[in-house]
GROMACS .gro file of C-alpha atoms in nm:
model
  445
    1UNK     CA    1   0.091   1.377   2.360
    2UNK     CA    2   0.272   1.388   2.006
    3UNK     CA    3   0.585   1.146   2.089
    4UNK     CA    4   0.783   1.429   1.912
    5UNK     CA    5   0.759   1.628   2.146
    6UNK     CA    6   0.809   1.430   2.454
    7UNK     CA    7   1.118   1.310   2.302
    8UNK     CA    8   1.246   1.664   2.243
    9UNK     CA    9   1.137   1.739   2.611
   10UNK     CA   10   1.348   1.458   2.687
   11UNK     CA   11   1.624   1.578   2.469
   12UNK     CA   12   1.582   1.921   2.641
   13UNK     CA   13   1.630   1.821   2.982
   14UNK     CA   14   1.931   1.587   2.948
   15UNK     CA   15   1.793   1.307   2.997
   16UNK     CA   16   2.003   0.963   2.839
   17UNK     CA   17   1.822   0.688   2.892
   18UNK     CA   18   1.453   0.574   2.928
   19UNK     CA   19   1.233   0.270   3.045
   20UNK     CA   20   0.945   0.164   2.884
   21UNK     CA   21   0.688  -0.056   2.974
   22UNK     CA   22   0.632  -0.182   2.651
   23UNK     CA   23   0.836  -0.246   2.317
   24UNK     CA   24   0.584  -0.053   2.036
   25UNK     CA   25   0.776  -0.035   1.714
   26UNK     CA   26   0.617   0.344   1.694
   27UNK     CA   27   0.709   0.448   2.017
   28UNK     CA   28   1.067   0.287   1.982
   29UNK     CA   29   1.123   0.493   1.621
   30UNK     CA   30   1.098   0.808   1.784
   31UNK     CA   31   1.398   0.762   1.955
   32UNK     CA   32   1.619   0.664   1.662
   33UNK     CA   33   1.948   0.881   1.580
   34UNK     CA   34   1.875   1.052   1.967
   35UNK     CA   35   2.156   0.885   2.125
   36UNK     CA   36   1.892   0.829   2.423
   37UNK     CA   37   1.890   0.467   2.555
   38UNK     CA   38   1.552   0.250   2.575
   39UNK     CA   39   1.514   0.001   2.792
   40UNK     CA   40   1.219  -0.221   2.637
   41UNK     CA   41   0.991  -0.397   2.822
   42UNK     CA   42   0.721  -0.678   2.838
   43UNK     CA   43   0.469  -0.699   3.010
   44UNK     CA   44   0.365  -0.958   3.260
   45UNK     CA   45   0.045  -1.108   3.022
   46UNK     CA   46   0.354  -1.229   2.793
   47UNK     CA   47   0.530  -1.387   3.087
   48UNK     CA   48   0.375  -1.757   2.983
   49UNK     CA   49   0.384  -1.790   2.648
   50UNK     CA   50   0.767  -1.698   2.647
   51UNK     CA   51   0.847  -1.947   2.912
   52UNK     CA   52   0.661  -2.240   2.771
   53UNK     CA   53   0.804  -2.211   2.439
   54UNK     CA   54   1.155  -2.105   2.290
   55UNK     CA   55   1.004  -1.983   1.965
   56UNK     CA   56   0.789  -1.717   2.109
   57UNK     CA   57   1.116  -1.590   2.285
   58UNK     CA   58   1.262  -1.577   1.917
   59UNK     CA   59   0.959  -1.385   1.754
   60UNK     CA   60   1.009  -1.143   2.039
   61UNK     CA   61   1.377  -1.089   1.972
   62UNK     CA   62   1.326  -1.060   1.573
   63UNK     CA   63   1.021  -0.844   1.642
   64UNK     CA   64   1.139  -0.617   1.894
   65UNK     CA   65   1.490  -0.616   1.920
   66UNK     CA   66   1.641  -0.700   1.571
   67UNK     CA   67   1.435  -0.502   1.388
   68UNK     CA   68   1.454  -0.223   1.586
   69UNK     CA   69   1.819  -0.249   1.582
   70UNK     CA   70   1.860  -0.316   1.186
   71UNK     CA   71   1.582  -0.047   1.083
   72UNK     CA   72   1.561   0.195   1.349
   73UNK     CA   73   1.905   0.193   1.480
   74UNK     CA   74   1.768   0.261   1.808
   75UNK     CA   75   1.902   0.082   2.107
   76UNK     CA   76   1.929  -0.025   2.467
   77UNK     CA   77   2.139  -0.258   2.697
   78UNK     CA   78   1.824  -0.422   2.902
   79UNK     CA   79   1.514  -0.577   2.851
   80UNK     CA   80   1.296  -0.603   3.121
   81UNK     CA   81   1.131  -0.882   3.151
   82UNK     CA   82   0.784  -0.821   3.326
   83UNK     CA   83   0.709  -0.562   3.619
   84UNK     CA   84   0.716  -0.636   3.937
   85UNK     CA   85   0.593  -1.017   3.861
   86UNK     CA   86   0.631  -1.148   4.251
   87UNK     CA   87   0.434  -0.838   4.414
   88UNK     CA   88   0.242  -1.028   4.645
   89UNK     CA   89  -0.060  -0.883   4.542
   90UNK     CA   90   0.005  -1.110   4.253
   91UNK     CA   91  -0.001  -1.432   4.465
   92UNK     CA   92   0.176  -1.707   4.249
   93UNK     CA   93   0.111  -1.607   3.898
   94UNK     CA   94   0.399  -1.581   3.730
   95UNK     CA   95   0.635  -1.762   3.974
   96UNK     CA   96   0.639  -2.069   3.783
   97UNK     CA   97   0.675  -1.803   3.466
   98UNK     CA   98   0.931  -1.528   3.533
   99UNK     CA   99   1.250  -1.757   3.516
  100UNK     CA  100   1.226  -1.978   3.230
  101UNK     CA  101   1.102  -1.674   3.012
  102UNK     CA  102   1.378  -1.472   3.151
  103UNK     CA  103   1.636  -1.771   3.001
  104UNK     CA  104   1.440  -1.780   2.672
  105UNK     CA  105   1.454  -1.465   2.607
  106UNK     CA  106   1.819  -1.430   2.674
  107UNK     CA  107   1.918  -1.708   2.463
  108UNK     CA  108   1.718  -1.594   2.138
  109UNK     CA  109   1.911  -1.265   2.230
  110UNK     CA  110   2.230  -1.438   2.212
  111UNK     CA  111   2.140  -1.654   1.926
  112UNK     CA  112   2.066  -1.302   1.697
  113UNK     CA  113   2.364  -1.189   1.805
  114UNK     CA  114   2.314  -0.901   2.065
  115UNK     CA  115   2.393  -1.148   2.378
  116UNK     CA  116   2.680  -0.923   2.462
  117UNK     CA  117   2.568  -0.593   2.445
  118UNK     CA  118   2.169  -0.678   2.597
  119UNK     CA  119   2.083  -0.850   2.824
  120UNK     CA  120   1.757  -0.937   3.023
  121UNK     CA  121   1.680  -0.830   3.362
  122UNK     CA  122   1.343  -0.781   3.590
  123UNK     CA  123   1.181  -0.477   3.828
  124UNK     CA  124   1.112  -0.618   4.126
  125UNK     CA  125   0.888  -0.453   4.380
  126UNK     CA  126   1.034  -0.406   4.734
  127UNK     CA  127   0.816  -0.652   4.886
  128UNK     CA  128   1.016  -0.950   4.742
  129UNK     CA  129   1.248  -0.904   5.042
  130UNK     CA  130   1.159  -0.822   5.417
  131UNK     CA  131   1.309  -0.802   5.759
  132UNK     CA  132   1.148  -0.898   6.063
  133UNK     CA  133   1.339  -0.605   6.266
  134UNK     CA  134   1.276  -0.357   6.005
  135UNK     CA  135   1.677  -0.345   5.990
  136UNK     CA  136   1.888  -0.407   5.664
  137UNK     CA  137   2.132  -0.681   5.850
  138UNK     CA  138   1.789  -0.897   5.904
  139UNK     CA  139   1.730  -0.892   5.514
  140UNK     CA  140   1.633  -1.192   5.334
  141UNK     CA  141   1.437  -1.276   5.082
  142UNK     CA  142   1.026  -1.408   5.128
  143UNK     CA  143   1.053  -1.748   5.240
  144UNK     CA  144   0.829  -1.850   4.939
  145UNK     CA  145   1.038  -1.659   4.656
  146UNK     CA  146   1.396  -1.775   4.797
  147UNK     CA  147   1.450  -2.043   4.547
  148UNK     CA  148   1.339  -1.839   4.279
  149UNK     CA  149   1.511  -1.532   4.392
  150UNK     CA  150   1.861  -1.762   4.431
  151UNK     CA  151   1.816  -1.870   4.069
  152UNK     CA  152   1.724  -1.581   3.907
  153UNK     CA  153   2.018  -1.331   4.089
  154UNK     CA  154   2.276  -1.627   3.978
  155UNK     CA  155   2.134  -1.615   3.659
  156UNK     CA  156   2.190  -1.240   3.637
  157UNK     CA  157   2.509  -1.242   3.787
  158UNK     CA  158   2.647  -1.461   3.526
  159UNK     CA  159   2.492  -1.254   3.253
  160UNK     CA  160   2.650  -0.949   3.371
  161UNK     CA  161   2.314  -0.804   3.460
  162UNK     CA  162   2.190  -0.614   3.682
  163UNK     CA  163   1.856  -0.650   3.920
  164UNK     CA  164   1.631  -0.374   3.931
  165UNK     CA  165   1.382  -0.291   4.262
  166UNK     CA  166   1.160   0.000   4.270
  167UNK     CA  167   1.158   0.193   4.618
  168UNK     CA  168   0.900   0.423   4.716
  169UNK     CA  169   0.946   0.616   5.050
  170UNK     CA  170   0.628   0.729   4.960
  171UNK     CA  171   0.411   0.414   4.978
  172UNK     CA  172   0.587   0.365   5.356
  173UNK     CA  173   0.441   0.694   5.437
  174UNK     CA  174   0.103   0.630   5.290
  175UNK     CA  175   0.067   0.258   5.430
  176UNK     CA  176   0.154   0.371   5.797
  177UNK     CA  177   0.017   0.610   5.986
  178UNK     CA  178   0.287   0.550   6.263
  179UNK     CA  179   0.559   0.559   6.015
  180UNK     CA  180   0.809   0.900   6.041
  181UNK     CA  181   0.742   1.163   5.835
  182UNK     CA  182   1.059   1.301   5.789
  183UNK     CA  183   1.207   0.901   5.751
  184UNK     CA  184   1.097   0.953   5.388
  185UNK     CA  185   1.325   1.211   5.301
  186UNK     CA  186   1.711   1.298   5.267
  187UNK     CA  187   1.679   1.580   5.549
  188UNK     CA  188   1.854   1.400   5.791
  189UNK     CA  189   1.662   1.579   6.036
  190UNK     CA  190   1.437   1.324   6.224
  191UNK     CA  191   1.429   0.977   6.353
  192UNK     CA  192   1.738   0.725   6.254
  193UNK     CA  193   1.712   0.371   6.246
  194UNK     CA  194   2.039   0.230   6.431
  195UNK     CA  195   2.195  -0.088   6.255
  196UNK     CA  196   2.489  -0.191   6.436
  197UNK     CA  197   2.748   0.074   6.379
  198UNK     CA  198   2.567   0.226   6.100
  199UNK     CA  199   2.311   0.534   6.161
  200UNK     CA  200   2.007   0.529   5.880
  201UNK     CA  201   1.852   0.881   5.821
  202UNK     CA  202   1.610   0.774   5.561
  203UNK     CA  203   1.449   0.470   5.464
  204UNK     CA  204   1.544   0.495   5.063
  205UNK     CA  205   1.916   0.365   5.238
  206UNK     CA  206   1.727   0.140   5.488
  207UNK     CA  207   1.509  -0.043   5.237
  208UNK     CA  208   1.805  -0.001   4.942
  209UNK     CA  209   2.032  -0.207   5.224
  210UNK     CA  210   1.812  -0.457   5.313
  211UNK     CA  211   1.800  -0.576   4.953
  212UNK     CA  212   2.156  -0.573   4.966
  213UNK     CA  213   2.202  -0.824   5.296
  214UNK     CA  214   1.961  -1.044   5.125
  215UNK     CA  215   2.148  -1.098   4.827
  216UNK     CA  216   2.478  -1.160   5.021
  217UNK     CA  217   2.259  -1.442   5.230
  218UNK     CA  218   2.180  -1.651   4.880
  219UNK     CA  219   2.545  -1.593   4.765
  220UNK     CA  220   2.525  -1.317   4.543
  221UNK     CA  221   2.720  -0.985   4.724
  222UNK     CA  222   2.841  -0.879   4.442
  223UNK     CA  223   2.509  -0.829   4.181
  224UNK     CA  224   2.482  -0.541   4.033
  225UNK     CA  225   2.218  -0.287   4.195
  226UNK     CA  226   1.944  -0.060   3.951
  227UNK     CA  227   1.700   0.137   4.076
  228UNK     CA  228   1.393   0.094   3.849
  229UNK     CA  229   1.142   0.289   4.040
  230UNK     CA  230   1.130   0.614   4.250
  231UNK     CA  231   0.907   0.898   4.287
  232UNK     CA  232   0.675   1.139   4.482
  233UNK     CA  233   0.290   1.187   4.348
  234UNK     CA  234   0.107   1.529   4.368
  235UNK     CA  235  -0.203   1.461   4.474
  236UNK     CA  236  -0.457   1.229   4.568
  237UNK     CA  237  -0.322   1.200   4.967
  238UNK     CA  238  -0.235   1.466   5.231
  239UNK     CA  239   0.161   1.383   5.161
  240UNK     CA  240   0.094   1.368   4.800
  241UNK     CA  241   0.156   1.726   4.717
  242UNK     CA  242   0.401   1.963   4.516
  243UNK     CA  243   0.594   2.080   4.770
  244UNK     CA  244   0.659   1.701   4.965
  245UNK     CA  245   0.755   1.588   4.584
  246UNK     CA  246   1.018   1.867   4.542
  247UNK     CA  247   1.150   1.850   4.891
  248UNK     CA  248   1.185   1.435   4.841
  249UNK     CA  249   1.333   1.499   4.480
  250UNK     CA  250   1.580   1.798   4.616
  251UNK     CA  251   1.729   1.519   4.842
  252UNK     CA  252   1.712   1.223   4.606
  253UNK     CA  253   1.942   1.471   4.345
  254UNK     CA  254   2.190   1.576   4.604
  255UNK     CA  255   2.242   1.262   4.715
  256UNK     CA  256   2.286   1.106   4.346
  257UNK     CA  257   2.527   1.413   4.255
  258UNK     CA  258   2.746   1.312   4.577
  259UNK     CA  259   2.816   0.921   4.411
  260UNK     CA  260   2.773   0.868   4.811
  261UNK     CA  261   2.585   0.556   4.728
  262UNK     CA  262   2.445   0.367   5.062
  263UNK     CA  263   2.618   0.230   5.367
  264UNK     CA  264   2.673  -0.109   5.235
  265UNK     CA  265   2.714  -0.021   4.864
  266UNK     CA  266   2.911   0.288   4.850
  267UNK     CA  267   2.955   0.463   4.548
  268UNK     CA  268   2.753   0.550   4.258
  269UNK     CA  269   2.376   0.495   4.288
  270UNK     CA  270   2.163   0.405   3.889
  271UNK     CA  271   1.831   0.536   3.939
  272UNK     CA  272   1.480   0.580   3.707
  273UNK     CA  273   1.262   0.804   3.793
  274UNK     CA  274   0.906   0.779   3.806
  275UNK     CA  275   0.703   0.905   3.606
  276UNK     CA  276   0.735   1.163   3.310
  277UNK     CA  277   0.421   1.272   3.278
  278UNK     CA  278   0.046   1.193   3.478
  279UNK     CA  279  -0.189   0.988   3.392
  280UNK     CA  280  -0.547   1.007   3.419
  281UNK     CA  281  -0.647   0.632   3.276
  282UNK     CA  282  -0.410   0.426   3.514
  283UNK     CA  283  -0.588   0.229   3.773
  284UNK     CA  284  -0.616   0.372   4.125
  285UNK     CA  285  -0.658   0.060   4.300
  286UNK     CA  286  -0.344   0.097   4.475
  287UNK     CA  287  -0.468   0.459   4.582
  288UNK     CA  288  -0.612   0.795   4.435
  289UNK     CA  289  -0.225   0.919   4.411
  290UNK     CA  290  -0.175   0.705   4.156
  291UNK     CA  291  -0.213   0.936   3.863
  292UNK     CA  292  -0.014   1.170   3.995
  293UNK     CA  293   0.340   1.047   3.968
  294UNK     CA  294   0.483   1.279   3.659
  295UNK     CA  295   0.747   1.524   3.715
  296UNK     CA  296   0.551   1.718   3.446
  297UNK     CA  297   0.155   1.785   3.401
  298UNK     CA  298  -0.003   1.598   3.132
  299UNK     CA  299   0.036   1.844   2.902
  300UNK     CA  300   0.389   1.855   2.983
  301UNK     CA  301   0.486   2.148   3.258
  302UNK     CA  302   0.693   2.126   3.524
  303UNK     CA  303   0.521   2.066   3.834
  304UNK     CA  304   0.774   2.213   4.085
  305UNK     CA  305   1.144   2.361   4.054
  306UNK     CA  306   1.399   2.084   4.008
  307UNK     CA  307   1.753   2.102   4.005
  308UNK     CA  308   1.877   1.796   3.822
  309UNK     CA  309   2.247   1.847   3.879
  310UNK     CA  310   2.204   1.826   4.264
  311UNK     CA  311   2.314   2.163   4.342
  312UNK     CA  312   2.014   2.272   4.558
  313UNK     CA  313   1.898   2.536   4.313
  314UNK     CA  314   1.513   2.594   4.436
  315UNK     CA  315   1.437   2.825   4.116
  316UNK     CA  316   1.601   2.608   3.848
  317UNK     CA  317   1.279   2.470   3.638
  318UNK     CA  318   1.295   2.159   3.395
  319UNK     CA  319   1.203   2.232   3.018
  320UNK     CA  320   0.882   2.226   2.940
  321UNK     CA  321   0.704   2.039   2.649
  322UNK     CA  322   0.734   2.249   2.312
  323UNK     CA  323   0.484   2.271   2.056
  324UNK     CA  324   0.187   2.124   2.289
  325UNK     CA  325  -0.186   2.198   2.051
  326UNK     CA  326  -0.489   2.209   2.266
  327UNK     CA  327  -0.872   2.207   2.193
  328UNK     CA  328  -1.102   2.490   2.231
  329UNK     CA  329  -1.075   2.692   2.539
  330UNK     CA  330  -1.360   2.562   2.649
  331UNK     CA  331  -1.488   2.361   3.002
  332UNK     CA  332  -1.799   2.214   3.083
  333UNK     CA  333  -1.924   2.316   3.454
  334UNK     CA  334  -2.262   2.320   3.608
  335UNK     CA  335  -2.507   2.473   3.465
  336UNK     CA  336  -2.589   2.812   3.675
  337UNK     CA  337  -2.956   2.777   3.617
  338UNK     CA  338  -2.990   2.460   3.760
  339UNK     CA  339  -3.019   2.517   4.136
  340UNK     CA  340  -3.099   2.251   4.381
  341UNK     CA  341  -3.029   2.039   4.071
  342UNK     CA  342  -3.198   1.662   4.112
  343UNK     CA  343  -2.999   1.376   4.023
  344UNK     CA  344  -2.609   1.586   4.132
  345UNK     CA  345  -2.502   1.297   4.334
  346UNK     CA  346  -2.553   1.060   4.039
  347UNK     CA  347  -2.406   1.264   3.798
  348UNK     CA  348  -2.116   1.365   3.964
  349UNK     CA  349  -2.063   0.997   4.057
  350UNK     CA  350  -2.086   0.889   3.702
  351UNK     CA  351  -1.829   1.143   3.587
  352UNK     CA  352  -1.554   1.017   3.839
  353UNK     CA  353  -1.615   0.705   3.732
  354UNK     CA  354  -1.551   0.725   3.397
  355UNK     CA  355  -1.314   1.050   3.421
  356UNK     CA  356  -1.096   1.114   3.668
  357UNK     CA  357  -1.174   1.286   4.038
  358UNK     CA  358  -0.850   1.215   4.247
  359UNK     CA  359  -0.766   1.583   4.257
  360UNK     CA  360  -1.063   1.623   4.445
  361UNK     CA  361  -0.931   1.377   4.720
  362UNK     CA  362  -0.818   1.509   5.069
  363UNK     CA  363  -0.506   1.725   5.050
  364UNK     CA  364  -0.537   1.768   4.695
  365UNK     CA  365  -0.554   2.048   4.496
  366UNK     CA  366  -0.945   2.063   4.404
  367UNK     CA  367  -1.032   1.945   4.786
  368UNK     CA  368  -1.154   2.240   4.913
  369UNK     CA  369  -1.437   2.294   4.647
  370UNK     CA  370  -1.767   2.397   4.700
  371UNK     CA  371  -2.011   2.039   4.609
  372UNK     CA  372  -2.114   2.250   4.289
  373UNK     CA  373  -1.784   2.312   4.179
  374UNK     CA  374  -1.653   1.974   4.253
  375UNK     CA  375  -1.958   1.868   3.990
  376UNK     CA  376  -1.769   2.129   3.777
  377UNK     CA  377  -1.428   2.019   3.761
  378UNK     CA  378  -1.595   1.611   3.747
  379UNK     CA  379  -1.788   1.743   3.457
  380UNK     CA  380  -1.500   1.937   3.307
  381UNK     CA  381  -1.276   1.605   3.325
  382UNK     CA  382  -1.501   1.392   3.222
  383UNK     CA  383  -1.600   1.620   2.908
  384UNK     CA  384  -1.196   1.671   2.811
  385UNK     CA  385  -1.124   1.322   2.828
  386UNK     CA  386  -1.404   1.242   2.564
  387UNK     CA  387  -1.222   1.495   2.373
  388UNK     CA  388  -1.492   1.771   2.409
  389UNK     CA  389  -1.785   1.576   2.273
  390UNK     CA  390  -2.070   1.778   2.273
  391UNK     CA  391  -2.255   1.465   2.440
  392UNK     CA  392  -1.983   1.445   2.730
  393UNK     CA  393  -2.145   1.809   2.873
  394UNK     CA  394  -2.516   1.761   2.938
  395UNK     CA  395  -2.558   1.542   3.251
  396UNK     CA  396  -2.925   1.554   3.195
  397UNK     CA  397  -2.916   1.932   3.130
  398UNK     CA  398  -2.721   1.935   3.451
  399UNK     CA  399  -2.383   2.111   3.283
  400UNK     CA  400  -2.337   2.338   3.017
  401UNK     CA  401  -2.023   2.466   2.819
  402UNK     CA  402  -1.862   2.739   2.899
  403UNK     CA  403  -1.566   3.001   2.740
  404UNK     CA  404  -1.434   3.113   3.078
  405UNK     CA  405  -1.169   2.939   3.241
  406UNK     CA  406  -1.327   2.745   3.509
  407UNK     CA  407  -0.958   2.717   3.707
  408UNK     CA  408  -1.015   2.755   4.095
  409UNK     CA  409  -0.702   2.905   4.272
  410UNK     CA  410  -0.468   2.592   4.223
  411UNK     CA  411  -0.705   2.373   4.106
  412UNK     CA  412  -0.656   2.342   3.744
  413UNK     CA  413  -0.969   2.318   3.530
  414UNK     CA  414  -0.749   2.115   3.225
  415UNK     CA  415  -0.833   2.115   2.858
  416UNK     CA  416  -0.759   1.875   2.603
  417UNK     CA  417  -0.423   1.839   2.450
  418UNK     CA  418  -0.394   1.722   2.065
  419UNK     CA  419  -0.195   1.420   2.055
  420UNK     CA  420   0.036   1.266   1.796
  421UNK     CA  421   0.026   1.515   1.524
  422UNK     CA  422  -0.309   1.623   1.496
  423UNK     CA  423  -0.469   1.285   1.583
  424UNK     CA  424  -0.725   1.335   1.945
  425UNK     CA  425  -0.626   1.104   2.220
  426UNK     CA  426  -0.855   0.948   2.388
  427UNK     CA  427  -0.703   1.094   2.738
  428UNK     CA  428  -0.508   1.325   2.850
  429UNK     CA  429  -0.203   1.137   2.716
  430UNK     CA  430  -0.322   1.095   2.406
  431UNK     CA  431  -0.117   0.821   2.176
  432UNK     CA  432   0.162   0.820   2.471
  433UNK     CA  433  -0.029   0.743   2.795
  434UNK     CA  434  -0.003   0.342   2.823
  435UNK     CA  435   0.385   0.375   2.676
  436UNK     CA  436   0.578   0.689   2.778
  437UNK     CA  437   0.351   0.848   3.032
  438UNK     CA  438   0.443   0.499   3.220
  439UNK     CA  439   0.815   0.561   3.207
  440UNK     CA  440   1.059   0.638   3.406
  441UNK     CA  441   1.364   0.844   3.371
  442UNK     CA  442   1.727   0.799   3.428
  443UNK     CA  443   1.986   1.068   3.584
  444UNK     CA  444   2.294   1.019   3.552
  445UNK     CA  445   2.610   1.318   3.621
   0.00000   0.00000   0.00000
């Protein structure tokens, strides 16, 4: 999508400050004179050469920072340095990294002259700390990353910094079968997990809390607490819906609006949001649900009422995306002639493949299609996200094109957007999918 016009939407909606995954000079310009904060960010691959050597830290800063600042006059208080760098999926990759690029960087910071107004910080992932009782007095941090973990909170601590984790109630859901339902939420309507005098309703507070013991056990009690990560997905899993992702967002806003904060760190709660937007090229390794975090579709609609103030209004709707060009109304389906079509399984295996079929995953959206109309909306996706080549529709004379809306019920036949002021993208994020589709958003009252 035309960065114009998410930054408008963003604009639109209120929102003040943003987190992106990367530091792009073009993506960083668009948000010059808006008064909305960025938060840059590099990515893990850079993790080495900025710890081995001072000077790349330096480049970084005068690349990405200084001239941002002198020629954009755009601006942020945080870089964050790497994603979720310990997940344990990682193993040991950038242990020996994170630390001594996190210090570089900071120093060329403070040697251009912005060490007091940015500083560096790091999105963990939850699994960094653990409790063998499952409750938030057990805390600690992973036998293996304590040292690090000591360092690096000190570190931030006397940098005025904060540490960010990302929490997803949703993953906890997902990864257990066993694990509450209604745990995931704010209802306050199910099971409670019962810490010494303290009653948990949800596990955002559990999980939140447990971070929270384990920095008080390395000496820390004091570090300042962000949020990087939160969200609900829309499809690819039977909890992955609509609905589940405005009921867990409905309770997420009241509770921000009521500065309750958490048992052990009352008060106001800094949260980002995840995601903006879908995305239909990110890897679903993790699971099918994975493109599906946006708060908006990919062409920029709302996905479900959302009252960002808190208030419980189930009607009030976010802005949508102004000014949003298409392609031809046009979708590529199977063709009607071919029945008892050879070669279906291949071709519809090809097109998820190398499109993108995770709507057609239990309790999603497309699920309930017919095994000729899943080909259809395979074909359609596949054919839309090679910007409606005429080569994309022919599956061996298998598909055809077609200038009735293909759209099932709820399942959304998509077309093409035009990206970036008239230039194609090459998905359905066009220009925007690896940088702002993969941020996350910040609500503050």
């Amino acid at each position: 999508m035309d960065p114009n016009i998410v930054v408008q939407m963003l604009k639109d909606n209120g929102f003040k400050r943003i987190k992106l995954f990367e530091s792009d000079s073009y993506t960083v310009s668009k948000f010059a004179g808006t008064d909305i904060e960025v938060m840059l960010g590099i990515p893990n691959d850079q993790l080495h050469d900025l710890a081995k050597d001072y000077d790349n830290a330096k480049d970084w800063v005068k690349e990405n920072v200084s001239d941002h600042h002198l020629r954009l006059h755009a601006f942020g208080r945080y870089v964050a340095v790497g994603n979720e760098p310990f997940l344990a999926s990682y193993y040991d990759r950038y242990v020996n990294d994170l630390f001594p690029a996190m210090q570089n960087v900071q120093k060329a910071l403070n040697a251009a002259g912005f060490g007091n107004v940015i500083k560096v910080t790091v999105p963990f992932n939850a699994d960094v700390y653990e409790s063998h009782s499952d409750k938030p007095s057990d805390g600690q941090f992973r036998s293996s990353l304590k040292g690090q973990m000591t360092s690096i909170a000190k570190f931030l601590r006397q940098n005025k910094a904060p540490i960010l984790v990302n929490i997803y109630p949703f993953l906890s859901l997902y990864q257990s079968s066993n694990f509450p339902a209604s745990f995931a939420f704010f209802s306050n309507d199910g099971r409670k997990v019962y810490d010494g005098n303290i009653a948990y309703s949800n596990v955002f507070d559990a999980n939140y809390d447990t971070l929270v013991t384990a920095l008080k056990k390395i000496g820390v009690p004091d570090l300042k607490i962000m949020v990087g990560e939160v969200g609900w997905p829309t499809a690819g899993h039977k909890y992955a819906t609509p609905d589940y992702a405005q009921k867990f967002y409905a309770g997420l806003m009241k509770r921000l609006a009521a500065n309750k904060g958490t048992p052990l760190r009352p008060g106001k709660l800094d949260v980002y949001l995840f995601a903006l937007m879908d995305e239909d090229q990110k890897s679903i390794a993790p699971g099918p649900f994975e493109r599906h975090w946006g708060i908006f579709t990919y062409d920029g609609k709302p996905k479900y009422p959302l009252d960002l103030s808190g208030g419980g209004n189930q009607n009030e709707m976010l802005v949508a995306a102004k000014g949003v060009q298409y392609l031809p109304a046009q979708w590529c389906v199977l063709n009607p002639d071919a029945t008892n079509p050879v070669g279906l399984d291949d071709a519809l295996g090809y097109a998820c493949a190398y499109g993108d079929c995770t709507s057609l995953k239990p309790g999603s959206p497309c699920a309930s299609l017919d095994k000729n109309w899943q080909a259809s909306y395979a074909f359609n996706n596949y054919y839309q996200i090679n910007d409606q080549d005429v080569s994309a529709c022919d599956f061996n004379g298998l598909a055809t094109v077609v200038k009735t809306n293909a759209t099932r019920g709820n399942c959304l036949f998509p077309i093409q957007i035009v990206s970036d002021g008239g230039r194609i993208g090459g998905s359905r994020g066009g220009f925007m999918a690896g940088v702002l589709v993969l941020l996350a958003l910040w609500f503050t009252l």
